[in-house]
Tab-separated table of N, CA and C and ligand atoms in Angstrom:
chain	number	residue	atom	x	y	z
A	958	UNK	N	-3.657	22.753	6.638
A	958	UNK	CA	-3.381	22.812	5.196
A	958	UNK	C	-4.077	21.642	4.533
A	959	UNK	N	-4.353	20.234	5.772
A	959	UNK	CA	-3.942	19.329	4.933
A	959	UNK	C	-4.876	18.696	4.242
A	960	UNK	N	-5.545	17.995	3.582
A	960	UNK	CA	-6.183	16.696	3.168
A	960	UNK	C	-5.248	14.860	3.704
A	961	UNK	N	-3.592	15.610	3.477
A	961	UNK	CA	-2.921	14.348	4.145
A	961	UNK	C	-2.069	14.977	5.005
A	962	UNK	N	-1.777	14.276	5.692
A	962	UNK	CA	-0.716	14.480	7.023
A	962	UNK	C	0.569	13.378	6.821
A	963	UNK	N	1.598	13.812	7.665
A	963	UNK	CA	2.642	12.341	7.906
A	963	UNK	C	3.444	12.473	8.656
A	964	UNK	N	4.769	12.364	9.006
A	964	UNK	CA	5.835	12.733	9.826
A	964	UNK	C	7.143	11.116	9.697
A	965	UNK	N	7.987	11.433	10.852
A	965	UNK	CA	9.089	10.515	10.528
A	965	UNK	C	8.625	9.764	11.837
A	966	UNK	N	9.570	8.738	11.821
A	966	UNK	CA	9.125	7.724	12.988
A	966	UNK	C	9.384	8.195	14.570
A	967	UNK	N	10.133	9.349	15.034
A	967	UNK	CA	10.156	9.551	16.168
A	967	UNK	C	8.901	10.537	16.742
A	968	UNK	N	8.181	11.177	15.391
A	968	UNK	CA	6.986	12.052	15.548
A	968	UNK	C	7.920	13.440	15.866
A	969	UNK	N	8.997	13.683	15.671
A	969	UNK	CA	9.871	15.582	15.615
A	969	UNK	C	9.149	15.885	14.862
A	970	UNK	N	9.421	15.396	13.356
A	970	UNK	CA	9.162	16.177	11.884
A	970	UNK	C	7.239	15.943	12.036
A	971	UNK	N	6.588	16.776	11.216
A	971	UNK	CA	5.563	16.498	10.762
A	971	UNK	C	4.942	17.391	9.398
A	972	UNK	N	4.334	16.847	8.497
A	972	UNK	CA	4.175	17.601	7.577
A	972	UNK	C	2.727	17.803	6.467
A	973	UNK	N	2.001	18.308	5.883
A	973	UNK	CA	1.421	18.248	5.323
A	973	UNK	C	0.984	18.139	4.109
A	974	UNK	N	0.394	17.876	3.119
A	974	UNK	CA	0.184	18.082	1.595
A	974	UNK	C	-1.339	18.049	1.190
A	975	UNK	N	-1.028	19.268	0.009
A	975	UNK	CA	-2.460	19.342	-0.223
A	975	UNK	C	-3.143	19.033	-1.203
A	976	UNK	N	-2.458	18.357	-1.792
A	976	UNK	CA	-2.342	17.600	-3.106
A	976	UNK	C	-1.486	17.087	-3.961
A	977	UNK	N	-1.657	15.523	-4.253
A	977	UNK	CA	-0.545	14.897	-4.788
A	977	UNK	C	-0.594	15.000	-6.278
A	978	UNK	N	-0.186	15.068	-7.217
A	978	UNK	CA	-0.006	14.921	-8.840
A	978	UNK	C	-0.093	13.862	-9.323
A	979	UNK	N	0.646	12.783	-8.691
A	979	UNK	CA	1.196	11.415	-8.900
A	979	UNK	C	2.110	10.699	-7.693
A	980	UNK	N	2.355	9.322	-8.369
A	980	UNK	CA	3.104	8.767	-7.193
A	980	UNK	C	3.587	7.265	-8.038
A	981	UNK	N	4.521	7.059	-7.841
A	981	UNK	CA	5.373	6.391	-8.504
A	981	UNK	C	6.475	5.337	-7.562
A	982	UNK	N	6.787	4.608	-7.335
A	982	UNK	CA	7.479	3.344	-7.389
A	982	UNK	C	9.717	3.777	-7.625
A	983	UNK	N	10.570	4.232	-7.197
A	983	UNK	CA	11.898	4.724	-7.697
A	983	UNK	C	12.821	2.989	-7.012
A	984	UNK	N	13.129	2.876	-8.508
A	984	UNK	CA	14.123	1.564	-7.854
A	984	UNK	C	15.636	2.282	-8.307
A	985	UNK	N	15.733	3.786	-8.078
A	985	UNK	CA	17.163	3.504	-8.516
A	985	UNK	C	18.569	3.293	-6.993
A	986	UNK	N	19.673	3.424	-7.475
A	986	UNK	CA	20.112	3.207	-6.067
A	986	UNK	C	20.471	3.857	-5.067
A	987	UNK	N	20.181	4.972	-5.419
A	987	UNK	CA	20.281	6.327	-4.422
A	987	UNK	C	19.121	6.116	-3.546
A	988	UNK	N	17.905	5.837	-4.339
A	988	UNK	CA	17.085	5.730	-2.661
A	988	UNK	C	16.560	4.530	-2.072
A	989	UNK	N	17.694	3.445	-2.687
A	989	UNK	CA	17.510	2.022	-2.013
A	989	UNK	C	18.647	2.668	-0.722
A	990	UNK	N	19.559	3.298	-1.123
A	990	UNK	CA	20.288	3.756	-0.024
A	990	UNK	C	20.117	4.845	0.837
A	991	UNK	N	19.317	5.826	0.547
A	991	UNK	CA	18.305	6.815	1.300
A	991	UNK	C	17.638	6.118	2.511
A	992	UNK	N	16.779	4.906	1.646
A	992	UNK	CA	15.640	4.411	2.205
A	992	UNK	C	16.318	2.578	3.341
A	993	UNK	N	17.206	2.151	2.808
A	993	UNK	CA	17.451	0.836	3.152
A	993	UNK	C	16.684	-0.166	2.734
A	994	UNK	N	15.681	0.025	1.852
A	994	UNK	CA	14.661	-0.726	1.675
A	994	UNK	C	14.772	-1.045	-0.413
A	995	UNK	N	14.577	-1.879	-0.768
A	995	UNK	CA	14.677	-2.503	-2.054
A	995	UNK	C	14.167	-1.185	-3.283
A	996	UNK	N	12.832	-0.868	-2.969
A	996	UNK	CA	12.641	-0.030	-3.588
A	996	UNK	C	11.657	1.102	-2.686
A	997	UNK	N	11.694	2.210	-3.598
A	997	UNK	CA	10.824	3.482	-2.381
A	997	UNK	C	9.933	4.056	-3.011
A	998	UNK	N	8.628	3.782	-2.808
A	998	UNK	CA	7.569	4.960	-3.034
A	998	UNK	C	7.576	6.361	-3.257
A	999	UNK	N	6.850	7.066	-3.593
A	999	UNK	CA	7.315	8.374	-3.835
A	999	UNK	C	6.224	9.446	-3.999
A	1000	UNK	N	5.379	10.414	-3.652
A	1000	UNK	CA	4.498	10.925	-3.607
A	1000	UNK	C	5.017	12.433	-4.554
A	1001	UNK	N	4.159	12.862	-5.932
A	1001	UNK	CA	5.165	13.903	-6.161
A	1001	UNK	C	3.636	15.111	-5.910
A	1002	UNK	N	4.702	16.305	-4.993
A	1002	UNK	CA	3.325	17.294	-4.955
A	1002	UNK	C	3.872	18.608	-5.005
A	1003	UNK	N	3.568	19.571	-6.041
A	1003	UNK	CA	3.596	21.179	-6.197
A	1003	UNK	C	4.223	21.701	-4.969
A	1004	UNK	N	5.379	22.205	-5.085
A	1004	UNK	CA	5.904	22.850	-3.586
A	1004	UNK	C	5.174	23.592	-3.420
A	1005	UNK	N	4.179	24.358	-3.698
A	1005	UNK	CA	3.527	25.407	-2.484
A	1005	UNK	C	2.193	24.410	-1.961
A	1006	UNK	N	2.302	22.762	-2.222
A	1006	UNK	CA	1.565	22.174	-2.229
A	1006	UNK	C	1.974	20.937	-0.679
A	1007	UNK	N	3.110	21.487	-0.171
A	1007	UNK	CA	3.856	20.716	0.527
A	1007	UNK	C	4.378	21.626	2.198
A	1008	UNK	N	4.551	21.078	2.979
A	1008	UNK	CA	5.211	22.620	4.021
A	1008	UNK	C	5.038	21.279	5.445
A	1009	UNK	N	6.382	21.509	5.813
A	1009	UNK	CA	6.292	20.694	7.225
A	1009	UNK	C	5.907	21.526	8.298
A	1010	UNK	N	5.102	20.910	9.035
A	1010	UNK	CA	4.078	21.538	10.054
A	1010	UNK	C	4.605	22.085	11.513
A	1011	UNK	N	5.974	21.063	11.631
A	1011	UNK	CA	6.536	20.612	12.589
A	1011	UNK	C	7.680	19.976	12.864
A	1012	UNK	N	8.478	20.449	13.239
A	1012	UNK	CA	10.287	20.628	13.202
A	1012	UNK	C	10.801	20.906	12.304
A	1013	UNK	N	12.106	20.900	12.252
A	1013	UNK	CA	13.082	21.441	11.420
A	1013	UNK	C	13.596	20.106	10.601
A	1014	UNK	N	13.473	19.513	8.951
A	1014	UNK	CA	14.306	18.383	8.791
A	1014	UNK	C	16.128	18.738	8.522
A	1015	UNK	N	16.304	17.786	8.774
A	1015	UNK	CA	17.946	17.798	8.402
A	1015	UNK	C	18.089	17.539	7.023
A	1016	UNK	N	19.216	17.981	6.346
A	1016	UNK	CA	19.459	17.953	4.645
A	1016	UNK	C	20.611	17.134	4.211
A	1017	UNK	N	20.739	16.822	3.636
A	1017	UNK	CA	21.349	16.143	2.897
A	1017	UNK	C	21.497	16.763	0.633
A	1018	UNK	N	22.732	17.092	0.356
A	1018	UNK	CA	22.478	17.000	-0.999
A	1018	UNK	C	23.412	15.974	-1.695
A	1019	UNK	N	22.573	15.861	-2.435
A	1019	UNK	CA	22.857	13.911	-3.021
A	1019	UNK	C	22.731	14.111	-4.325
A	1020	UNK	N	23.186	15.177	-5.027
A	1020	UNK	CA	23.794	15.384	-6.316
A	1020	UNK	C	23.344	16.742	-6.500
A	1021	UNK	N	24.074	17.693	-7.281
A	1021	UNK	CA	23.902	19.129	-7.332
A	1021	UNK	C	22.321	19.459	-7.956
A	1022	UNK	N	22.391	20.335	-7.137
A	1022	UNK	CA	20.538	20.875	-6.739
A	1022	UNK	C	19.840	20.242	-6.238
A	1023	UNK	N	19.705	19.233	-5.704
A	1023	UNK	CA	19.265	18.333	-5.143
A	1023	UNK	C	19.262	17.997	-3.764
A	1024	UNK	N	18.405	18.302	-2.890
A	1024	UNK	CA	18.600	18.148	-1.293
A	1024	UNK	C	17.643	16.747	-0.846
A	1025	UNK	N	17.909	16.014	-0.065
A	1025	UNK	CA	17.097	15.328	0.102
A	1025	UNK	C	17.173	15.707	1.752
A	1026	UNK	N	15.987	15.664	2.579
A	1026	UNK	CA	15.612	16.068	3.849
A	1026	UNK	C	15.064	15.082	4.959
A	1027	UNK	N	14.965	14.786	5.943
A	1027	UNK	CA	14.935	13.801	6.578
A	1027	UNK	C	14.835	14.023	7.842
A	1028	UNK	N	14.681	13.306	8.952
A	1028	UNK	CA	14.786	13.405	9.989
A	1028	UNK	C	16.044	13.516	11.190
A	1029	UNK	N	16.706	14.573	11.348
A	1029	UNK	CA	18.262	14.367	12.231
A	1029	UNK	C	17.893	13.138	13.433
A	1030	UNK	N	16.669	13.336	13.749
A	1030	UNK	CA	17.028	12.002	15.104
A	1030	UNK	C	16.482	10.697	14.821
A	1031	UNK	N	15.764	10.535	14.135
A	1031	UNK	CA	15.227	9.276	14.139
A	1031	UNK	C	15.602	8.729	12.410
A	1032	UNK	N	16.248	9.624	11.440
A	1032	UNK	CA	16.686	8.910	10.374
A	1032	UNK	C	15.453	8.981	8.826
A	1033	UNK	N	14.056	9.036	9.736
A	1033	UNK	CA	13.635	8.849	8.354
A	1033	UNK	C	13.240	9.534	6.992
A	1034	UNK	N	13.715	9.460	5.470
A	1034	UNK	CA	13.673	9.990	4.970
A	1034	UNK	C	12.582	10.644	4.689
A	1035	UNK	N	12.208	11.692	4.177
A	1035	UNK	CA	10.953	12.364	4.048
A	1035	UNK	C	10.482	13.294	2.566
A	1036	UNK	N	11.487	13.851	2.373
A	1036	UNK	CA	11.444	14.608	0.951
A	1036	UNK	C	13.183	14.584	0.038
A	1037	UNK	N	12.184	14.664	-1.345
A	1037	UNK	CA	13.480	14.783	-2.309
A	1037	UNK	C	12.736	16.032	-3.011
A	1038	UNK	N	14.116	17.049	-3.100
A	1038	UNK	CA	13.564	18.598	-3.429
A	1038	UNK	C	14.845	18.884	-4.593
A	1039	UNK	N	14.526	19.435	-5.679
A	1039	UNK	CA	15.381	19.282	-6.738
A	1039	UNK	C	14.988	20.841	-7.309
A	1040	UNK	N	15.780	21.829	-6.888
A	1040	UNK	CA	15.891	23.252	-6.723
A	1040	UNK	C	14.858	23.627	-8.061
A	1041	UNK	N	15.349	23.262	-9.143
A	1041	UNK	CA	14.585	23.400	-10.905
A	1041	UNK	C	13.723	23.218	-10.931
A	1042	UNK	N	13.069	22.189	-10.179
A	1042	UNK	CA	11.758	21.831	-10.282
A	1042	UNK	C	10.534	22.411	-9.720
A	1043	UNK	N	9.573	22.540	-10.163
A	1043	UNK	CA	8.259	23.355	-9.615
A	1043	UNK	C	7.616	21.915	-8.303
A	1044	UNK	N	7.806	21.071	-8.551
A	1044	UNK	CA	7.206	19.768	-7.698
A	1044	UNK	C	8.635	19.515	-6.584
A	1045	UNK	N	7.971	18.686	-5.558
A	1045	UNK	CA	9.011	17.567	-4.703
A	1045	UNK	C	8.217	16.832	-4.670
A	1046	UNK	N	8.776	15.473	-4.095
A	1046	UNK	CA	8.996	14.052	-3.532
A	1046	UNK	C	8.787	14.496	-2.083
A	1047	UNK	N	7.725	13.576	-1.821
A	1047	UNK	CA	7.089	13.013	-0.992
A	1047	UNK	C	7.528	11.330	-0.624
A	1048	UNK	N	7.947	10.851	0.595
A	1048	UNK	CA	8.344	9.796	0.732
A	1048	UNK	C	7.145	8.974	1.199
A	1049	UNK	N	5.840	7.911	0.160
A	1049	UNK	CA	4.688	7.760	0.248
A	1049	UNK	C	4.963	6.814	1.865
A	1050	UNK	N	5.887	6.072	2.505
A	1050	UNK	CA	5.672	5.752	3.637
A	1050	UNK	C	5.598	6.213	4.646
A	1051	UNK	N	5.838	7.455	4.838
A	1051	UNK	CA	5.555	8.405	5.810
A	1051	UNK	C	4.077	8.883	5.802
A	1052	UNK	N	3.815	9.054	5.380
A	1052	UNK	CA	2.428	9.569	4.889
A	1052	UNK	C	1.658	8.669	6.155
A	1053	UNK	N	0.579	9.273	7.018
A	1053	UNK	CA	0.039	8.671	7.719
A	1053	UNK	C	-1.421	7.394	7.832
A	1054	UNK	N	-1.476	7.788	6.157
A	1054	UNK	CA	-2.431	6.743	5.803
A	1054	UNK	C	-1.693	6.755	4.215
A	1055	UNK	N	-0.849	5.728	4.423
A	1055	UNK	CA	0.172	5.510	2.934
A	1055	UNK	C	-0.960	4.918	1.419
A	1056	UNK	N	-2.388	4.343	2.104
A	1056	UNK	CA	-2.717	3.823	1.095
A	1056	UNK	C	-3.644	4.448	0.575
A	1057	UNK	N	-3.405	5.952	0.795
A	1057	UNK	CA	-4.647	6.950	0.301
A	1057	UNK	C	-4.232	7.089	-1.099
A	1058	UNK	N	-2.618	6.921	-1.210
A	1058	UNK	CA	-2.497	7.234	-2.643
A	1058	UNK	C	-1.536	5.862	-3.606
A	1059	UNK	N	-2.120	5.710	-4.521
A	1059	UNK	CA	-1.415	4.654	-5.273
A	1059	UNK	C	-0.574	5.093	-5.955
A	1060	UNK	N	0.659	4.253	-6.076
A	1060	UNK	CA	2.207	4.447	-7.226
A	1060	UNK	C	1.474	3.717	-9.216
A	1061	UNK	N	1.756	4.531	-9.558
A	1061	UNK	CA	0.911	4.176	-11.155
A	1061	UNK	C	1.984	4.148	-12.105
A	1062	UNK	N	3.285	3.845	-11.986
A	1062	UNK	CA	4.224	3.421	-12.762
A	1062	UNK	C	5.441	3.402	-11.586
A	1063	UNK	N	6.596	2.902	-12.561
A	1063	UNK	CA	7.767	2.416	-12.026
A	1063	UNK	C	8.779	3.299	-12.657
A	1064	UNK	N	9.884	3.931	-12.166
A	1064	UNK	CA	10.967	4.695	-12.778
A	1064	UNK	C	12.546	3.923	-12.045
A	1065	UNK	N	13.494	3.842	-13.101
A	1065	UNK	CA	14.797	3.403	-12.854
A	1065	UNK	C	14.787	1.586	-12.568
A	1066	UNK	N	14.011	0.996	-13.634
A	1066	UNK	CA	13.500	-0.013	-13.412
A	1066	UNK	C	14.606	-0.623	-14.288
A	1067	UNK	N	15.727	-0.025	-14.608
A	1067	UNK	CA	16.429	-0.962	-15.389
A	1067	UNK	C	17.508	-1.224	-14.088
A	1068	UNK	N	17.422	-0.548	-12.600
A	1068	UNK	CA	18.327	-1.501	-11.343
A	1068	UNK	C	17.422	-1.958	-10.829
A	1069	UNK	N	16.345	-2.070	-11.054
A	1069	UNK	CA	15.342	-3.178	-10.261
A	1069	UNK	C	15.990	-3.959	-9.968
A	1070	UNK	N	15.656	-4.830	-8.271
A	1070	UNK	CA	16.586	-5.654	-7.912
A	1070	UNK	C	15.438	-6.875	-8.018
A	1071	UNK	N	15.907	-8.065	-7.803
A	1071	UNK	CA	15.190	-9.369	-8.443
A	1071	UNK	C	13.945	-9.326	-7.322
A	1072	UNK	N	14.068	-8.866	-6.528
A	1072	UNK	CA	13.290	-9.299	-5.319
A	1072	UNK	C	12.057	-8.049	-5.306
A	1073	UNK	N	12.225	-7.037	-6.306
A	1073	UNK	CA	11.413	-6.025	-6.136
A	1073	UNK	C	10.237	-6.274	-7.448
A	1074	UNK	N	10.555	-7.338	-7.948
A	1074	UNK	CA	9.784	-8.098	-9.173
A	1074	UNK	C	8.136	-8.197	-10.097
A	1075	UNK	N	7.790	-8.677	-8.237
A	1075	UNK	CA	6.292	-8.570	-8.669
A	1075	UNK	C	5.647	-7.395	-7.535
A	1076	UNK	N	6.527	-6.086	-7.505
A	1076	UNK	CA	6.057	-5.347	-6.750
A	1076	UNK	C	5.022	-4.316	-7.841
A	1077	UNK	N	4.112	-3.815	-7.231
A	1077	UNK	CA	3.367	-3.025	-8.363
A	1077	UNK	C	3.280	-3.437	-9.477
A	1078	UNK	N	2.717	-4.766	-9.567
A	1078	UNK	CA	3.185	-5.753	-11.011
A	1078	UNK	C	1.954	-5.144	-12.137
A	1079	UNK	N	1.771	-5.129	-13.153
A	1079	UNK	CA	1.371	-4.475	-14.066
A	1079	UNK	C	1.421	-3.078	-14.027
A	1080	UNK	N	1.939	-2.235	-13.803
A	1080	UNK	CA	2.455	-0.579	-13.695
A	1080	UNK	C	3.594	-0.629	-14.514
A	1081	UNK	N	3.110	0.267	-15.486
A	1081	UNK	CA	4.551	1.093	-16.862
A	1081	UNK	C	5.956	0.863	-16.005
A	1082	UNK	N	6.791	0.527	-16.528
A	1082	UNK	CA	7.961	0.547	-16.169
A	1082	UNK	C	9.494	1.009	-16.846
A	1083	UNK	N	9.739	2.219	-16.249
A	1083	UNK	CA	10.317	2.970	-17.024
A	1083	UNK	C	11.588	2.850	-16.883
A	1084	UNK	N	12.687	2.378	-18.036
A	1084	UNK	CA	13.934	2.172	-17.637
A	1084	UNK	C	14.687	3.001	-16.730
A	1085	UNK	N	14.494	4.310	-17.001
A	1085	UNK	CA	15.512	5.279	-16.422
A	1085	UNK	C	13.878	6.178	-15.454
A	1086	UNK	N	14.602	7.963	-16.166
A	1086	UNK	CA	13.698	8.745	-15.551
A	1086	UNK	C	12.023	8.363	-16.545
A	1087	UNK	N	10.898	8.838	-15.784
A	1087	UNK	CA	9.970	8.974	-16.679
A	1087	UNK	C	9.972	9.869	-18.043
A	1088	UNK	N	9.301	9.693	-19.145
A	1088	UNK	CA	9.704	10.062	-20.600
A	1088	UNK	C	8.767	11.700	-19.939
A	1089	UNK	N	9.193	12.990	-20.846
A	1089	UNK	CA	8.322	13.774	-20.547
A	1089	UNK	C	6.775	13.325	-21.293
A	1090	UNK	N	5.832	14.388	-21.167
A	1090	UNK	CA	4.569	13.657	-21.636
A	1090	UNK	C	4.515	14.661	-22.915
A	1091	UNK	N	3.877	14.210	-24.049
A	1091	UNK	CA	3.742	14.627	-25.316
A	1091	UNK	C	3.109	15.958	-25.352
A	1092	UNK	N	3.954	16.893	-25.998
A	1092	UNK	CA	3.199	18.537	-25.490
A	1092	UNK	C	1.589	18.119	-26.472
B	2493	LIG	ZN1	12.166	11.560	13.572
B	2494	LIG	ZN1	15.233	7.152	-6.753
């Protein structure tokens, strides 16, 4: 499928994408707690643009319509899939070459934690969700 590849850290899951839209920076606290990590990258790509190659992920839903998917044995998160939406989330550290794609703004930057500061430092920073874009 792919142009990118990735998988979770035990190598079960594996997955592909065939194009990203964007990619963005999420400090809110759902996926400081998803992730364990301060803030989480985020790859967003067209679901028929997305398809794991290889195993089955485990689910999780973490607010109505909303599944987030992951790895049952080794833990790591991998996608956020939000039923309404034509796109998912891509978790950009999985990704097997993470620096193919850059995060170009910041969303939920009003729980930014102090330490996540000068991360992606000059990138828009959006209090909450991103604003829609001007029809
Ligand atoms: Zn795994
Ligand atoms: Zn988030």
């Amino acid at each position: 499928m792919a142009p990118l590849t990735g998988g979770c850290l035990c190598g079960r899951l594996r997955y592909g994408v065939r194009r990203v839209q964007s990619a963005y920076w999420c400090h809110c606290t759902m996926c400081r707690r998803v992730s364990g990590a301060g803030a989480l990258p985020w790859a967003t790509v067209m679901r028929q643009d997305f398809a794991f190659t290889q195993g089955t992920p485990a689910t999780y839903a973490s607010s109505p319509g909303v599944v987030r998917a992951f790895c049952g044995t080794c833990g790591s998160p991998i996608l956020f899939d939000m039923a309404a939406e034509a796109a998912v989330d891509v978790t950009l550290g999985t990704l097997d070459d993470p620096d193919a794609v850059r995060p170009d703004h910041h969303i939920w930057a009003e729980t930014a934690l102090q330490m996540s500061a000068g991360l992606g430092a000059g990138l828009p920073r959006h209090a909450a969700e991103r604003p829609a874009e001007p029809e």
